[in-house]
XYZ file of C-alpha atoms in Angstrom:
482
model
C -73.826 -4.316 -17.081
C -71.448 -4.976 -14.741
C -69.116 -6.580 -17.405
C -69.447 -3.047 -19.462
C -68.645 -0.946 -16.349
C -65.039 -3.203 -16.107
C -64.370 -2.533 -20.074
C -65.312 1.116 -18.955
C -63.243 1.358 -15.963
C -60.463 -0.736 -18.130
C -59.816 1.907 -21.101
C -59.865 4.853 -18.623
C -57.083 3.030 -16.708
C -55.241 2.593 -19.827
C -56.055 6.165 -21.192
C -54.903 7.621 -17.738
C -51.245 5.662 -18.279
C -50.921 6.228 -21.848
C -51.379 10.096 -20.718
C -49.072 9.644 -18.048
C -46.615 7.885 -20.502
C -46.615 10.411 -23.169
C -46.384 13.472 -20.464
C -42.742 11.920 -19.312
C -41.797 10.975 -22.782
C -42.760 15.029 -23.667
C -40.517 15.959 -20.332
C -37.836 13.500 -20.805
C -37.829 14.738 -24.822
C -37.075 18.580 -23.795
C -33.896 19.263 -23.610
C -31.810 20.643 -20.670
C -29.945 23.858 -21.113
C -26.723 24.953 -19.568
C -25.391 28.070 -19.612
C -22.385 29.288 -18.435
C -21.693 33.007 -18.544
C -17.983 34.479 -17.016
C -17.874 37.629 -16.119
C -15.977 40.623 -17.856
C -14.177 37.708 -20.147
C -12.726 39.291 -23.419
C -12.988 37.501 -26.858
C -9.404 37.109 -27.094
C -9.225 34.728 -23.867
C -10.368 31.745 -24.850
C -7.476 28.762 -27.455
C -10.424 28.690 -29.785
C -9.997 32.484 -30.519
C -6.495 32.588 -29.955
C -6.412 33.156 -26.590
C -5.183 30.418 -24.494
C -1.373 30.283 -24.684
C -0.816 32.710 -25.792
C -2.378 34.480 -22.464
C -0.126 32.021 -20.348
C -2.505 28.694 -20.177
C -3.717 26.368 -22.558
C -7.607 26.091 -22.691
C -8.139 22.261 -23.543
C -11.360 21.844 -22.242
C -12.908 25.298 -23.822
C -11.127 24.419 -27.360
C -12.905 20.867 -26.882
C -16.240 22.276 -26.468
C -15.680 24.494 -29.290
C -14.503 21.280 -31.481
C -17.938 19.724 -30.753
C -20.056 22.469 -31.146
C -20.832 25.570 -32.773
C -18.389 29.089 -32.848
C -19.603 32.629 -33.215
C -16.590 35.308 -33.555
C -19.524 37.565 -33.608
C -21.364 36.689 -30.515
C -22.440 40.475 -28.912
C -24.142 41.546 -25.619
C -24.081 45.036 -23.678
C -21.071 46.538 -22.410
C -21.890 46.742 -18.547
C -22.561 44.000 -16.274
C -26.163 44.472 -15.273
C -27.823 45.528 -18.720
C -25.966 42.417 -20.107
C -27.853 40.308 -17.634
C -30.708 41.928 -18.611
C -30.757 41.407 -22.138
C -29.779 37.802 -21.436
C -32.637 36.982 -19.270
C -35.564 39.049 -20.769
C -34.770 39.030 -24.579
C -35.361 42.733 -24.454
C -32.412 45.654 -24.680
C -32.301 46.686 -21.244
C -33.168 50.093 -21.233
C -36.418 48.613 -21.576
C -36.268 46.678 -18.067
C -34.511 49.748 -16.923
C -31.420 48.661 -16.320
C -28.996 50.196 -18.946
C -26.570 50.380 -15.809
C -24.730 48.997 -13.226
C -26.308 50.370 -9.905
C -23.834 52.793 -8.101
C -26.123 53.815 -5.530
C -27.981 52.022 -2.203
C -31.450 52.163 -4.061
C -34.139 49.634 -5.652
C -32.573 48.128 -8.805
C -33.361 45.294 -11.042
C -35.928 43.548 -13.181
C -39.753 44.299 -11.903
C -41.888 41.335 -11.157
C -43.878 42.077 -14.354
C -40.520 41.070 -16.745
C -40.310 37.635 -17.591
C -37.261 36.073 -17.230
C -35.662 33.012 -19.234
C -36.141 31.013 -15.874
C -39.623 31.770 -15.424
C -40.338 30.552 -19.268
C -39.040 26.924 -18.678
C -40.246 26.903 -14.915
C -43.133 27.543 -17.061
C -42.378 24.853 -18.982
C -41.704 22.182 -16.632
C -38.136 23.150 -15.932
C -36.109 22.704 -12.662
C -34.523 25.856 -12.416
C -31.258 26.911 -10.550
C -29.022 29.565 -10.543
C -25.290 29.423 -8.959
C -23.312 32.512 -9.202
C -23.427 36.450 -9.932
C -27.030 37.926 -9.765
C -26.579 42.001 -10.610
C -29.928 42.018 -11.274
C -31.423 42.959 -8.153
C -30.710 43.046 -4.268
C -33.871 43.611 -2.576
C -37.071 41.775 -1.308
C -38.940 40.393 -4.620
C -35.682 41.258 -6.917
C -33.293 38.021 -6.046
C -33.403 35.266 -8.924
C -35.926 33.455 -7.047
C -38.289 35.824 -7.223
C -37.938 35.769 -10.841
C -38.397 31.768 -11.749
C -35.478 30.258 -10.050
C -36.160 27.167 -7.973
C -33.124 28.136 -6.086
C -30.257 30.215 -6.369
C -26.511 30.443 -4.104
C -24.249 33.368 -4.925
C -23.822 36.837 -4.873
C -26.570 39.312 -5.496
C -24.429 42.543 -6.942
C -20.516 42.453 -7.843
C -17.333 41.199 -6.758
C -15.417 44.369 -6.264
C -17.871 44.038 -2.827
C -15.245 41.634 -2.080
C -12.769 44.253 -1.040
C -14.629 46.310 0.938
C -14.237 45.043 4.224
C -10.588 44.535 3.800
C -10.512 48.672 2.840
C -9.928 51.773 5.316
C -12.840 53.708 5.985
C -15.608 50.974 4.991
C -16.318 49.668 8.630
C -17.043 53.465 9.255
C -19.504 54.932 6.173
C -22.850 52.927 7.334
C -22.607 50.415 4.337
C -23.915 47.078 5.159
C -21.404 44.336 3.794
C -22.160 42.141 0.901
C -23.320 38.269 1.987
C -23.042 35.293 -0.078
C -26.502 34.204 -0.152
C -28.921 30.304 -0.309
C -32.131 31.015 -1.325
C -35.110 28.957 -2.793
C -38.445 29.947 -4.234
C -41.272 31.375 -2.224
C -38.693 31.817 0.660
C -36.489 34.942 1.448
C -33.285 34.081 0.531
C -31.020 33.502 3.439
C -27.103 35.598 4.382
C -24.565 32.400 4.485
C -21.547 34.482 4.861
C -19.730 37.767 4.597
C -18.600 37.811 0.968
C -14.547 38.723 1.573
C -11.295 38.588 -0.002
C -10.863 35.046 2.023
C -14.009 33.940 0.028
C -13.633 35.332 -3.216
C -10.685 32.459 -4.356
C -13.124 29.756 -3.277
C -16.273 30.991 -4.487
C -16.032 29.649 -7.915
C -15.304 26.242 -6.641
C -18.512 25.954 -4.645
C -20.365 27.464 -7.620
C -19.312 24.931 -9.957
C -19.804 21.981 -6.911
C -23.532 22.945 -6.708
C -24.403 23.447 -10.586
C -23.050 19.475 -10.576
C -25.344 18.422 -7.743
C -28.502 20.307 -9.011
C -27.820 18.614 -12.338
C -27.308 14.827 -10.198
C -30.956 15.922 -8.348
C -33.045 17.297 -11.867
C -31.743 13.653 -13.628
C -32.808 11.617 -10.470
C -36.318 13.585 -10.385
C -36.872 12.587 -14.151
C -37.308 16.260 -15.041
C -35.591 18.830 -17.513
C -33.619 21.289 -16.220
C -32.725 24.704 -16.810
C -28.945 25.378 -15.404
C -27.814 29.317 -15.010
C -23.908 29.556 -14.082
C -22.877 32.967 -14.012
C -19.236 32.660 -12.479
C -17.393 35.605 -10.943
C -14.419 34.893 -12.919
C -12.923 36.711 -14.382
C -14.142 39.703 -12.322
C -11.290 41.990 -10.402
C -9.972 41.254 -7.617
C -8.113 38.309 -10.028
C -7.716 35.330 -7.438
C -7.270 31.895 -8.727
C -8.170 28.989 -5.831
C -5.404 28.079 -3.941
C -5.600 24.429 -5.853
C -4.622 26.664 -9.098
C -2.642 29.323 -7.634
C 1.035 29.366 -8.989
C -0.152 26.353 -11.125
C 0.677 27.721 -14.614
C 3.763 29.269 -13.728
C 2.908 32.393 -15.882
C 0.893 34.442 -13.418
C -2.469 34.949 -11.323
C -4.095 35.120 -14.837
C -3.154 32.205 -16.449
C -3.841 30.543 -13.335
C -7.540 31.729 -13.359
C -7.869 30.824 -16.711
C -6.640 26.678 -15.891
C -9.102 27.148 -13.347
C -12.025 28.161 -15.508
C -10.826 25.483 -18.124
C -11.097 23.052 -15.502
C -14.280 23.668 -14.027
C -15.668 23.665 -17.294
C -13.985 20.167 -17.835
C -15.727 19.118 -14.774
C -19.232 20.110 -16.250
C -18.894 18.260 -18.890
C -17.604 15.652 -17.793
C -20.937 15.612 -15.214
C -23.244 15.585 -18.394
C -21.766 12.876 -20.115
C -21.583 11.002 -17.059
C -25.232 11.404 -16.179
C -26.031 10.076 -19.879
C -27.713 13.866 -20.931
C -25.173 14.980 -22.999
C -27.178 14.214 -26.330
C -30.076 16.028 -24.904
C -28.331 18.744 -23.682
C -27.629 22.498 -24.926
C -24.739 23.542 -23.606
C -23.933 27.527 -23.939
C -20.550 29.338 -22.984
C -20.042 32.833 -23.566
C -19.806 35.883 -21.477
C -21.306 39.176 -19.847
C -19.019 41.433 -21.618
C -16.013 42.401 -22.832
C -12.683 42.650 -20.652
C -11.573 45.014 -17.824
C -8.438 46.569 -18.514
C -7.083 50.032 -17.859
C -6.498 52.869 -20.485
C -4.224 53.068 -22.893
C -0.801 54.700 -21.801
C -1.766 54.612 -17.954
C 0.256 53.728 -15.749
C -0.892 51.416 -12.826
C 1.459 52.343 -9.106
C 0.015 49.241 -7.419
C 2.234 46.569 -5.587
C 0.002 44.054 -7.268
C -0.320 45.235 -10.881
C -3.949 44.781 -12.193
C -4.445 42.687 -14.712
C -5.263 43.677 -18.737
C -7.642 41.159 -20.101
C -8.035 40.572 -23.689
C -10.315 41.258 -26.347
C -8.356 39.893 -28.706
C -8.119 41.741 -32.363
C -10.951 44.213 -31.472
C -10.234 47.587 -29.689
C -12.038 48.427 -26.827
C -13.146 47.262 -23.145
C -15.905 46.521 -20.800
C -17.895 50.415 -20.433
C -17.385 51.340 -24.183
C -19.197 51.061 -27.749
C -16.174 49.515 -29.412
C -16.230 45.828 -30.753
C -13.811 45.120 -27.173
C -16.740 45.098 -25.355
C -19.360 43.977 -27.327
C -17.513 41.202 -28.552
C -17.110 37.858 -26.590
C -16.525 33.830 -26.467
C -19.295 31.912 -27.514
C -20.041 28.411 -28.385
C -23.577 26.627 -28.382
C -23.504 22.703 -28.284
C -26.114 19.758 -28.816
C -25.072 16.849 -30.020
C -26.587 15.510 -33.683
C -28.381 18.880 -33.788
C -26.106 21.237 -33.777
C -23.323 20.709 -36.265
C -19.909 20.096 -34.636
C -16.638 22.501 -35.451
C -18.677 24.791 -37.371
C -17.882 28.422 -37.180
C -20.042 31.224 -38.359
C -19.207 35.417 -38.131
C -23.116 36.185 -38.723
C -24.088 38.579 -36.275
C -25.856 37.533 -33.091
C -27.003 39.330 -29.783
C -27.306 37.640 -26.694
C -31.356 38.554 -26.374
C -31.701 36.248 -29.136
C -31.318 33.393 -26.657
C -34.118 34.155 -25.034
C -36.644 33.551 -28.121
C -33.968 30.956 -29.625
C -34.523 28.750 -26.429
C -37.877 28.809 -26.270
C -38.590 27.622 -29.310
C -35.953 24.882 -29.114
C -37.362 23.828 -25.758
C -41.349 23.863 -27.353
C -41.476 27.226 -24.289
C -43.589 30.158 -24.961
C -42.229 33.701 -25.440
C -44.559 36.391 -24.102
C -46.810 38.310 -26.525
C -48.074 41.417 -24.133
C -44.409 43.211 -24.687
C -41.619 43.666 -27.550
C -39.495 41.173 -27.358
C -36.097 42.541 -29.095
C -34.500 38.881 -29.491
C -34.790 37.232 -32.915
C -35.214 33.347 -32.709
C -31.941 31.640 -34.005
C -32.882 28.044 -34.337
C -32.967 27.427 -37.950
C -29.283 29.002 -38.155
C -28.243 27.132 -34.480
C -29.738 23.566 -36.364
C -28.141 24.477 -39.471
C -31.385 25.095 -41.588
C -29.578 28.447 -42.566
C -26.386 29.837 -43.270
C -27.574 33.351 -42.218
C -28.560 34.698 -38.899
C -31.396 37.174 -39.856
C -30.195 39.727 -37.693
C -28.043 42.471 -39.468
C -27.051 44.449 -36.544
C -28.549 46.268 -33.158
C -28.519 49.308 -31.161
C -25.308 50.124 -29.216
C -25.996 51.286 -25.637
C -23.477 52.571 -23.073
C -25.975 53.202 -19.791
C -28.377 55.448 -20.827
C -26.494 56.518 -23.754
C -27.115 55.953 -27.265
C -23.288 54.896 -28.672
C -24.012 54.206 -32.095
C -25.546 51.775 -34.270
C -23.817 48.625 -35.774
C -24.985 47.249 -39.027
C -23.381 44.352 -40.782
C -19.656 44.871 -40.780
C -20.156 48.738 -40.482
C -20.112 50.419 -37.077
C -21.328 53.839 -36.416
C -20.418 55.604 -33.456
C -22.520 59.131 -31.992
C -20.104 58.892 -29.013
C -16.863 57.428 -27.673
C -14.988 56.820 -24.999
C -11.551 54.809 -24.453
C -12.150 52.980 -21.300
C -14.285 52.971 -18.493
C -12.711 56.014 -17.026
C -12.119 58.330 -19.278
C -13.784 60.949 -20.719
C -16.678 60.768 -23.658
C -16.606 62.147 -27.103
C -19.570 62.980 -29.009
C -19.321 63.990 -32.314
C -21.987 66.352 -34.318
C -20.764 64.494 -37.482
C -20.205 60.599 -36.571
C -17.588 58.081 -37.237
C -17.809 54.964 -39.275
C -15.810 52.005 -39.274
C -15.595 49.263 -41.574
C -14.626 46.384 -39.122
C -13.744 44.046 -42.090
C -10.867 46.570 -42.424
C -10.279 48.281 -39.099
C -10.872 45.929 -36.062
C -9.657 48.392 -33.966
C -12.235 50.995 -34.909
C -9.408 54.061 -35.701
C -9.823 54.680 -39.505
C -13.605 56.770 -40.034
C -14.706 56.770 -43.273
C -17.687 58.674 -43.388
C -16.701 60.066 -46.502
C -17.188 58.595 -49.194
C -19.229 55.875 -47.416
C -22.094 58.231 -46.814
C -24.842 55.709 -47.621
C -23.992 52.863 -44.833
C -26.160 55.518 -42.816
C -28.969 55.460 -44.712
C -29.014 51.839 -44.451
C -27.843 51.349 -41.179
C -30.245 54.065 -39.364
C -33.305 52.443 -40.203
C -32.641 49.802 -37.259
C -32.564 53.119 -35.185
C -35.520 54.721 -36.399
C -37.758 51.604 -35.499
C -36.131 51.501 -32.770
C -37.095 54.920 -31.490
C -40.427 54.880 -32.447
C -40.489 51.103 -30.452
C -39.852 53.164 -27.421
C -42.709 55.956 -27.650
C -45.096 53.209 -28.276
C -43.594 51.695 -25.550
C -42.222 53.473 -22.968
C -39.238 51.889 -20.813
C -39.493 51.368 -17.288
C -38.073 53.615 -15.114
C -34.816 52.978 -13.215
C -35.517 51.883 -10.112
C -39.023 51.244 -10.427
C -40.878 49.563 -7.333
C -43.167 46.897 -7.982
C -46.232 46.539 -8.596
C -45.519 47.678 -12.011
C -47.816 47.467 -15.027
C -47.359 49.944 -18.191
C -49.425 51.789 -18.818
């Protein structure tokens, strides 16, 4: 008997490791993800687009990345900072999450606790998460990123304009409580480190970049995959390279900035490599949207001069339905999985990450809600040459732009620039991209049947949102639809 009870005590030992065994195989096995998302950085910016000189600074360390990984030239997200964000992190177009806008007033904003976020999946999952940079997705108690499946988070929670404000006349006066750079970890109420000013907002970026490297050091030393969210502030106005970069290109504060963003992305690579990740790593660079810039034929009276950024061949900037700002950078790397130097121009919309990465990461994508992503890992791992996604919805706010299907564009409504006025047209203009990049030449007539084709997209769309109605804008949690 008591020889039976050591054979029984003897395979549950051996059961219990084998268990343990093949759960940090399964955790070692997932792979990390890094992604690093600038901030109003046009298509045209990077050398692998053809950028990069020819914008004042060479781009080694981006053109590298793209050498080793995959290319889209037809990468797409929403034109405003905080729907972008959105999209990103839920999978879902963000009038959904309600948050087709950037937040102009003092009020509630960002994703409801009931919206599950990219970090929350892999937390899910096993994940270390942590987040180092630009938020815009909510500034209040139960909307900062740790709320919403970040193990911890240091950055900003709105925009870097908030930089200026103290440095303005009349802010110390209107009432307005300054912005704070903020540390914050989950479960705990994220803590004000520091006034976020104009003597900050050179630096920032460097700190940013310092603490992605060290939570990357700490998730490899804990044995456990990780889940890395950079969203820089570059290249966000006001344009202030750190002083290490400043007059280092010779050509200007924005070719500066540029060295600088080439750099620290050097750096991060450089990190995973050293840590001996790099072949289980996804590594993702792109951006929030396209580039600030002002209108065409202003003229700009101050003694610093602001800055146009570039969105390349396509017309258009950040806060308008043209290719400009849908458009940006974006290259997706994992070594022996995804194929190095390949390029593709199949369309893609950054929700698709969402479903894309939880499939390549064995996560689960919720089934109580639409998610609008489509899953891109056969055509990321080179099982197919097409994307399956022939076009989306163009949003600007709470404004339906148009409709973009294959390499037709339809636009209900214009507008030049952020600042300008918008068009709407009772009859609207289509564009064959293939031919007009810059969106100028409609030719409705005689190409009356790309709407037939390209509407239907719209029409599910629509009926998508009676069946399920978005949530409101500036909706306070608890929130469950109804």
């Amino acid at each position: 008997m008591q020889l039976n009870y050591e054979v029984m005590q003897l395979k549950t030992l051996i059961i219990t490791i084998c268990l343990i065994v093949s759960f940090a195989a399964r955790s070692q096995n997932k792979p990390n993800v890094v992604i690093v998302f600038m901030d109003n950085f046009g298509w045209g910016e990077p050398g692998f687009n053809g950028g990069g000189i020819t914008r004042g600074a060479e781009t080694p360390q981006m053109d590298k990345l793209a050498d080793e990984g995959m290319r889209l030239t037809n990468f797409n997200v929403e034109v405003q900072c905080t729907p972008s964000r959105s999209a990103l992190m839920t999978g879902r177009y963000a009038v959904r999450s309600g948050n087709s806008t950037v937040p102009m007033g003092e009020g509630v904003y960002g994703l409801v606790q009931w919206e599950v976020t990219m970090a929350e999946m892999l937390s899910n999952n096993g994940y270390a998460t942590g987040m180092f940079g630009k938020w815009h997705l909510g500034r209040t108690e139960g909307r900062f990123p740790t709320d919403q499946g970040f193990d911890e988070w240091y950055g900003v929670p709105n925009s870097t304009d908030e930089s200026t404000y103290s440095s303005l006349e009349g802010f110390d006066k209107s009432g307005l409580n300054e912005s704070y750079v903020m540390n914050g970890t989950k479960g705990n109420t994220p803590e004000k480190i520091r006034p976020y000013r104009l003597d900050y907002r050179p630096l920032i970026d460097r700190d940013l970049t310092d603490k992605a490297m060290d939570f990357m050091e700490r998730s490899v030393e804990d044995k456990k995959p990780f889940f890395l969210y950079l969203p820089y502030t570059a290249t966000h106005f006001p344009t202030m390279p750190h002083p290490a970069f400043k007059g280092k290109s010779g050509n200007g504060a924005w070719a500066d900035l540029l060295m600088q963003i080439d750099s620290y992305l050097g750096e991060l690579q450089n990190k995973v490599k050293e840590l001996g990740i790099e072949e289980n790593t996804i590594f993702v660079f792109t951006a929030d949207n396209g580039p600030e810039a002002i209108n065409y034929n202003s003229t700009n009276l101050t003694v610093e001069t602001s800055i146009q950024g570039s969105a390349g061949p396509w017309r258009g900037t950040l806060f308008t339905g043209f290719e400009g700002a849908l458009r940006v950078p974006f290259v997706i790397k994992w070594p022996n999985v995804i194929k190095a130097g390949s390029v593709s121009n199949e369309i893609v919309h950054a929700m698709d990450l969402f479903p894309t990465l939880a499939n390549l990461t064995g996560s689960s994508v919720p089934e109580d809600r639409v998610i609008d992503g489509i899953d891109m890992s056969s055509f990321f791992t080179n099982k197919t040459e097409e994307s399956g996604r022939d076009g989306f919805i163009v949003y600007m706010g709470n404004d339906l732009f148009g409709v973009k299907w294959k390499n037709w564009k339809l636009h209900f409504e214009e507008q030049e620039a952020w600042n300008t006025v918008k068009n709407s047209y009772t009859m609207p203009r289509l564009y064959n991209l293939y031919d007009d990049p810059q969106e100028r030449n409609n030719v409705l007539f005689p190409h009356t049947w790309v709407p037939k084709a390209a509407l239907k997209q719209l029409e599910e769309h629509i009926i998508s949102l009676k069946q399920n109605p978005p949530i409101p804008t500036g909706q306070s949690d608890p929130y469950e639809p109804k």
